[in-house]
């Protein structure tokens, strides 16, 4: 493999990886295609501050100027947040964007891929992509799930939005051998809600236990990552039934407009936000901050074990 010429890692991050200090990867699709400008700028900085406050180094990823960037400066964060001519880059798009010098925001799948190339093991996001409702017909299954099956990075997320088929998403992860570990809960969380109605097999007691599970998995050479399911803090939780109604309306609108492929997730997110008059946005911010906090603690625990 010849990855050096495509990777641009901030010196602080490269040094931390080298010394096995805690580093937490962060994605940029959440900035460019998941949040409005300029609120996303504040979020981008705040989430990095939270990682630092926990004693870890933040590593936001993106594709800029023909490079896989690991660690963005303020101007680069601004570029991703303005999102003018910034595409949404999943695994299949990576080579096209690099070779043609396009600017792209990284999804969960691509952030995992880049993190692994950079030697980063822990990644915090909001929620993962998954099996969409109606996938039996559309075959719309996020590349995030295949990435979790094959790439050795643990993703800390607040479960998945119920715009997805959560049951099928969990089945898929089981088939692909991806551990799904609840943070202090046996309920798989549904992003805005602490419970999705689906149960998990494992509730970890804390970061140390999660770090031990990850180390064991990777020591054994078991391929792939893990999903660390971290529920939204109670005080920011939204009502499940109300969110279901909103999500159903957004899904109906997507159907009516014939939205397909990679546009589906951003379309649904935008409309959910509009329909909830921004209430869901405040919850979205808080769950992502909480994931960054937990991810940093897991990264620190893993660094102590290594
Ligand atoms: N779910 C969210 N917010 C997001 C995403 C998913 O609640 O911002 C983004 C993530 O970057 C995720 C991507 O990796 O959407 C999944 O897109 P797709 O379904 O097209 O694979
Ligand atoms: Mn899709």
Short mmCIF file of C-alpha atoms and ligand atoms in Angstrom, two decimals:
data_model
loop_
_atom_site.label_atom_id
_atom_site.label_comp_id
_atom_site.label_asym_id
_atom_site.label_seq_id
_atom_site.Cartn_x
_atom_site.Cartn_y
_atom_site.Cartn_z
CA UNK A 1 0.00 0.00 0.00
CA UNK A 2 1.15 3.49 -0.79
CA UNK A 3 -0.89 5.79 1.39
CA UNK A 4 1.73 8.37 2.42
CA UNK A 5 1.30 10.60 -0.61
CA UNK A 6 -2.45 10.92 -0.01
CA UNK A 7 -2.45 11.44 3.74
CA UNK A 8 -1.92 14.80 5.44
CA UNK A 9 -1.87 14.39 9.20
CA UNK A 10 -1.53 17.40 11.52
CA UNK A 11 1.84 17.13 13.36
CA UNK A 12 0.17 17.17 16.79
CA UNK A 13 -1.97 14.18 15.81
CA UNK A 14 0.89 12.25 14.23
CA UNK A 15 2.96 12.75 17.40
CA UNK A 16 0.08 11.61 19.65
CA UNK A 17 -0.50 8.47 17.53
CA UNK A 18 3.22 7.72 17.58
CA UNK A 19 3.28 7.95 21.40
CA UNK A 20 0.01 5.99 21.70
CA UNK A 21 -1.69 8.93 23.38
CA UNK A 22 -5.50 9.23 23.13
CA UNK A 23 -6.77 10.59 19.81
CA UNK A 24 -10.43 10.88 18.74
CA UNK A 25 -11.44 11.09 15.08
CA UNK A 26 -14.41 13.31 14.15
CA UNK A 27 -16.34 13.36 10.86
CA UNK A 28 -17.14 16.30 8.59
CA UNK A 29 -20.37 15.18 6.88
CA UNK A 30 -22.14 16.04 10.12
CA UNK A 31 -20.82 19.61 9.55
CA UNK A 32 -21.34 20.00 5.79
CA UNK A 33 -24.54 18.02 5.29
CA UNK A 34 -25.99 17.55 8.77
CA UNK A 35 -26.08 21.04 10.30
CA UNK A 36 -26.83 24.59 9.17
CA UNK A 37 -24.21 27.34 8.84
CA UNK A 38 -23.03 29.08 10.99
CA UNK A 39 -24.20 26.97 13.95
CA UNK A 40 -22.02 24.16 12.63
CA UNK A 41 -18.90 26.32 13.05
CA UNK A 42 -19.54 26.70 16.76
CA UNK A 43 -20.25 22.97 16.99
CA UNK A 44 -17.06 22.03 15.12
CA UNK A 45 -14.92 24.01 17.57
CA UNK A 46 -16.86 23.05 20.68
CA UNK A 47 -16.68 19.31 19.98
CA UNK A 48 -12.89 19.58 19.57
CA UNK A 49 -12.66 21.54 22.84
CA UNK A 50 -14.57 18.79 24.63
CA UNK A 51 -12.15 16.16 23.36
CA UNK A 52 -9.22 18.30 24.54
CA UNK A 53 -10.80 18.91 27.94
CA UNK A 54 -10.87 15.12 28.38
CA UNK A 55 -7.15 14.94 27.62
CA UNK A 56 -7.39 13.57 24.07
CA UNK A 57 -6.40 15.08 20.72
CA UNK A 58 -9.24 15.77 18.24
CA UNK A 59 -8.79 14.72 14.62
CA UNK A 60 -11.51 16.04 12.32
CA UNK A 61 -11.20 14.51 8.85
CA UNK A 62 -12.01 15.75 5.35
CA UNK A 63 -10.80 15.53 1.75
CA UNK A 64 -9.22 18.81 0.68
CA UNK A 65 -6.87 19.55 -2.21
CA UNK A 66 -6.24 15.93 -3.17
CA UNK A 67 -5.39 14.89 0.40
CA UNK A 68 -7.03 12.87 3.12
CA UNK A 69 -6.77 15.46 5.89
CA UNK A 70 -6.51 14.37 9.49
CA UNK A 71 -6.87 17.43 11.74
CA UNK A 72 -8.35 20.62 10.29
CA UNK A 73 -7.31 24.19 11.09
CA UNK A 74 -9.91 26.95 11.63
CA UNK A 75 -9.97 27.90 7.92
CA UNK A 76 -10.49 24.28 6.90
CA UNK A 77 -13.28 23.83 9.45
CA UNK A 78 -14.90 27.00 8.07
CA UNK A 79 -14.62 25.57 4.54
CA UNK A 80 -16.38 22.38 5.57
CA UNK A 81 -19.08 24.30 7.46
CA UNK A 82 -19.81 26.71 4.59
CA UNK A 83 -20.21 23.60 2.47
CA UNK A 84 -20.01 25.38 -0.88
CA UNK A 85 -19.04 22.74 -3.46
CA UNK A 86 -18.34 20.28 -0.69
CA UNK A 87 -19.54 16.80 -1.60
CA UNK A 88 -20.55 13.96 0.69
CA UNK A 89 -17.83 11.34 0.42
CA UNK A 90 -18.45 7.74 1.28
CA UNK A 91 -16.04 4.87 0.54
CA UNK A 92 -16.91 4.60 -3.15
CA UNK A 93 -16.23 8.33 -3.70
CA UNK A 94 -12.80 8.57 -2.04
CA UNK A 95 -10.59 7.83 -5.05
CA UNK A 96 -12.62 10.07 -7.35
CA UNK A 97 -12.37 13.01 -4.95
CA UNK A 98 -8.64 12.56 -4.35
CA UNK A 99 -7.70 12.09 -7.98
CA UNK A 100 -9.76 15.05 -9.16
CA UNK A 101 -8.84 17.41 -6.30
CA UNK A 102 -12.44 17.88 -5.19
CA UNK A 103 -13.38 18.94 -1.67
CA UNK A 104 -15.40 16.44 0.29
CA UNK A 105 -16.91 15.88 3.71
CA UNK A 106 -16.31 12.44 5.18
CA UNK A 107 -19.14 10.16 6.30
CA UNK A 108 -18.80 7.63 9.11
CA UNK A 109 -17.49 5.07 6.61
CA UNK A 110 -14.85 7.40 5.17
CA UNK A 111 -13.82 8.82 8.53
CA UNK A 112 -13.24 5.24 9.76
CA UNK A 113 -11.21 4.47 6.68
CA UNK A 114 -9.03 7.58 7.10
CA UNK A 115 -8.71 7.10 10.87
CA UNK A 116 -7.44 3.56 10.33
CA UNK A 117 -4.86 4.79 7.81
CA UNK A 118 -3.70 7.37 10.38
CA UNK A 119 -3.54 4.85 13.25
CA UNK A 120 -6.53 6.29 15.15
CA UNK A 121 -8.80 3.74 16.84
CA UNK A 122 -11.65 5.75 18.33
CA UNK A 123 -14.14 7.96 16.51
CA UNK A 124 -17.04 10.02 17.85
CA UNK A 125 -20.06 10.95 15.76
CA UNK A 126 -23.79 11.66 16.15
CA UNK A 127 -25.43 8.59 14.68
CA UNK A 128 -24.45 6.03 12.09
CA UNK A 129 -26.04 5.31 8.73
CA UNK A 130 -27.80 1.96 8.45
CA UNK A 131 -30.43 -0.09 6.70
CA UNK A 132 -33.13 2.26 5.47
CA UNK A 133 -36.80 1.54 5.91
CA UNK A 134 -38.00 -0.11 2.73
CA UNK A 135 -34.50 -1.45 1.99
CA UNK A 136 -36.02 -4.75 0.90
CA UNK A 137 -37.03 -2.86 -2.24
CA UNK A 138 -34.56 0.03 -2.53
CA UNK A 139 -31.48 -1.87 -1.26
CA UNK A 140 -30.49 1.40 0.45
CA UNK A 141 -28.01 0.23 3.07
CA UNK A 142 -25.38 2.69 4.26
CA UNK A 143 -21.75 1.87 3.50
CA UNK A 144 -21.13 2.71 7.19
CA UNK A 145 -22.19 -0.85 8.08
CA UNK A 146 -19.69 -2.54 5.75
CA UNK A 147 -16.99 -0.25 7.08
CA UNK A 148 -17.79 -1.31 10.65
CA UNK A 149 -17.44 -4.91 9.46
CA UNK A 150 -13.98 -4.43 7.97
CA UNK A 151 -12.14 -1.42 9.40
CA UNK A 152 -10.63 -1.52 12.90
CA UNK A 153 -12.11 1.65 14.40
CA UNK A 154 -14.65 1.90 17.22
CA UNK A 155 -17.47 4.35 16.53
CA UNK A 156 -19.17 6.05 19.46
CA UNK A 157 -22.67 7.12 18.37
CA UNK A 158 -26.10 7.67 19.88
CA UNK A 159 -27.43 4.64 18.01
CA UNK A 160 -29.29 5.34 14.80
CA UNK A 161 -32.20 7.59 13.89
CA UNK A 162 -35.44 5.75 13.48
CA UNK A 163 -35.68 7.08 9.95
CA UNK A 164 -33.68 3.86 9.49
CA UNK A 165 -35.00 0.38 10.07
CA UNK A 166 -33.24 -0.12 13.40
CA UNK A 167 -34.14 -3.80 13.66
CA UNK A 168 -32.64 -4.59 10.25
CA UNK A 169 -29.61 -2.41 10.99
CA UNK A 170 -28.89 -4.50 14.09
CA UNK A 171 -29.44 -7.74 12.14
CA UNK A 172 -26.97 -6.58 9.52
CA UNK A 173 -24.36 -5.71 12.15
CA UNK A 174 -24.84 -9.13 13.72
CA UNK A 175 -24.37 -10.89 10.38
CA UNK A 176 -21.20 -8.91 9.72
CA UNK A 177 -19.78 -9.71 13.16
CA UNK A 178 -19.79 -6.18 14.54
CA UNK A 179 -19.97 -5.92 18.34
CA UNK A 180 -22.60 -3.43 19.51
CA UNK A 181 -21.96 -2.36 23.08
CA UNK A 182 -24.28 -0.17 25.10
CA UNK A 183 -22.79 2.49 27.36
CA UNK A 184 -24.51 1.72 30.64
CA UNK A 185 -27.66 0.51 28.87
CA UNK A 186 -29.08 -2.63 27.31
CA UNK A 187 -31.36 -0.62 25.04
CA UNK A 188 -30.13 0.32 21.60
CA UNK A 189 -30.64 4.09 21.51
CA UNK A 190 -32.56 5.86 18.73
CA UNK A 191 -30.53 9.08 18.50
CA UNK A 192 -33.03 11.58 20.02
CA UNK A 193 -34.42 8.90 22.33
CA UNK A 194 -32.64 6.71 24.86
CA UNK A 195 -34.58 3.64 23.77
CA UNK A 196 -35.44 2.32 20.31
CA UNK A 197 -37.43 -0.68 21.47
CA UNK A 198 -34.53 -2.98 20.47
CA UNK A 199 -32.40 -4.67 23.09
CA UNK A 200 -28.64 -5.06 23.16
CA UNK A 201 -26.77 -8.04 24.53
CA UNK A 202 -24.10 -6.04 26.30
CA UNK A 203 -24.13 -3.01 28.56
CA UNK A 204 -20.59 -1.96 29.41
CA UNK A 205 -19.95 -0.51 32.84
CA UNK A 206 -17.62 2.23 31.58
CA UNK A 207 -14.70 3.24 29.37
CA UNK A 208 -12.25 0.75 30.90
CA UNK A 209 -14.45 -2.22 30.09
CA UNK A 210 -15.06 -0.97 26.55
CA UNK A 211 -11.31 -0.44 26.05
CA UNK A 212 -10.65 -4.01 27.24
CA UNK A 213 -13.21 -5.41 24.80
CA UNK A 214 -11.67 -3.46 21.91
CA UNK A 215 -8.13 -4.46 22.81
CA UNK A 216 -9.18 -8.11 23.03
CA UNK A 217 -10.94 -7.99 19.66
CA UNK A 218 -7.96 -6.44 17.93
CA UNK A 219 -5.37 -8.56 19.77
CA UNK A 220 -7.16 -11.58 18.32
CA UNK A 221 -7.00 -10.12 14.84
CA UNK A 222 -10.80 -10.11 14.56
CA UNK A 223 -11.52 -7.93 11.54
CA UNK A 224 -13.52 -4.73 11.77
CA UNK A 225 -14.63 -2.19 14.33
CA UNK A 226 -17.33 -1.88 16.94
CA UNK A 227 -20.35 0.28 17.55
CA UNK A 228 -20.42 1.89 20.98
CA UNK A 229 -24.03 2.87 21.55
CA UNK A 230 -24.16 5.86 23.85
CA UNK A 231 -27.65 7.17 24.68
CA UNK A 232 -28.49 10.87 24.60
CA UNK A 233 -28.36 12.44 28.11
CA UNK A 234 -31.80 12.27 29.73
CA UNK A 235 -32.28 16.02 29.99
CA UNK A 236 -32.08 16.38 26.18
CA UNK A 237 -34.15 13.35 25.24
CA UNK A 238 -37.15 13.94 22.94
CA UNK A 239 -40.49 12.16 22.98
CA UNK A 240 -40.37 8.91 20.96
CA UNK A 241 -43.92 9.11 19.57
CA UNK A 242 -43.55 12.74 18.54
CA UNK A 243 -40.27 12.02 16.76
CA UNK A 244 -41.83 9.00 15.02
CA UNK A 245 -44.58 11.24 13.65
CA UNK A 246 -42.04 13.79 12.39
CA UNK A 247 -39.82 11.11 10.84
CA UNK A 248 -42.80 9.55 9.09
CA UNK A 249 -43.73 12.90 7.59
CA UNK A 250 -40.14 13.43 6.38
CA UNK A 251 -40.11 9.93 4.86
CA UNK A 252 -43.38 10.59 3.06
CA UNK A 253 -41.98 13.84 1.64
CA UNK A 254 -38.82 12.06 0.42
CA UNK A 255 -41.00 9.46 -1.27
CA UNK A 256 -43.18 12.12 -2.86
CA UNK A 257 -40.14 14.00 -4.21
CA UNK A 258 -38.45 10.82 -5.38
CA UNK A 259 -35.28 11.44 -3.33
CA UNK A 260 -32.77 8.61 -3.86
CA UNK A 261 -29.27 7.42 -3.08
CA UNK A 262 -26.78 9.54 -1.17
CA UNK A 263 -29.21 12.47 -0.97
CA UNK A 264 -31.68 10.50 1.14
CA UNK A 265 -30.02 10.86 4.55
CA UNK A 266 -29.26 14.63 4.25
CA UNK A 267 -32.77 15.28 2.88
CA UNK A 268 -34.41 13.52 5.81
CA UNK A 269 -32.17 15.25 8.36
CA UNK A 270 -32.94 18.71 6.95
CA UNK A 271 -36.68 18.12 6.98
CA UNK A 272 -36.70 16.61 10.46
CA UNK A 273 -34.93 19.72 11.67
CA UNK A 274 -37.41 22.05 9.93
CA UNK A 275 -40.41 20.11 11.20
CA UNK A 276 -39.23 20.27 14.81
CA UNK A 277 -38.37 23.98 14.63
CA UNK A 278 -34.85 23.37 15.77
CA UNK A 279 -35.74 21.60 19.03
CA UNK A 280 -34.18 18.45 17.64
CA UNK A 281 -31.09 20.41 16.67
CA UNK A 282 -30.30 21.30 20.29
CA UNK A 283 -30.61 17.61 21.17
CA UNK A 284 -28.43 16.69 18.20
CA UNK A 285 -25.66 18.99 19.46
CA UNK A 286 -25.82 17.65 22.99
CA UNK A 287 -25.75 13.98 22.05
CA UNK A 288 -22.75 14.59 19.79
CA UNK A 289 -20.91 16.40 22.62
CA UNK A 290 -21.71 13.51 24.92
CA UNK A 291 -20.35 11.03 22.37
CA UNK A 292 -17.13 13.05 22.07
CA UNK A 293 -16.75 12.96 25.85
CA UNK A 294 -17.28 9.20 26.10
CA UNK A 295 -15.07 8.51 23.06
CA UNK A 296 -12.24 10.52 24.65
CA UNK A 297 -12.50 8.50 27.86
CA UNK A 298 -12.42 5.22 25.90
CA UNK A 299 -9.42 6.48 23.92
CA UNK A 300 -7.66 7.34 27.19
CA UNK A 301 -8.45 3.94 28.69
CA UNK A 302 -7.22 2.18 25.54
CA UNK A 303 -4.05 4.23 25.58
CA UNK A 304 -3.39 3.09 29.17
CA UNK A 305 -3.82 -0.56 28.12
CA UNK A 306 -1.54 -0.31 25.07
N1 LIG B 1 -27.12 10.24 10.53
C1 LIG B 1 -27.30 11.35 11.26
N2 LIG B 1 -26.55 12.46 10.97
C2 LIG B 1 -25.63 12.45 9.96
C3 LIG B 1 -25.43 11.26 9.22
C4 LIG B 1 -26.19 10.18 9.54
O1 LIG B 1 -28.12 11.36 12.15
O2 LIG B 1 -24.98 13.48 9.70
C5 LIG B 1 -24.41 11.22 8.13
C6 LIG B 1 -23.14 10.49 8.63
O3 LIG B 1 -22.01 11.10 8.06
C7 LIG B 1 -23.32 9.09 8.07
C8 LIG B 1 -23.99 9.40 6.75
O4 LIG B 1 -22.12 8.38 7.89
O5 LIG B 1 -24.90 10.46 7.03
C9 LIG B 1 -24.71 8.21 6.18
O6 LIG B 1 -25.13 8.50 4.89
P1 LIG B 1 -25.65 7.31 3.96
O7 LIG B 1 -26.92 6.86 4.59
O8 LIG B 1 -25.85 7.95 2.63
O9 LIG B 1 -24.58 6.28 3.96
MN1 LIG B 2 -27.79 5.23 1.14
#
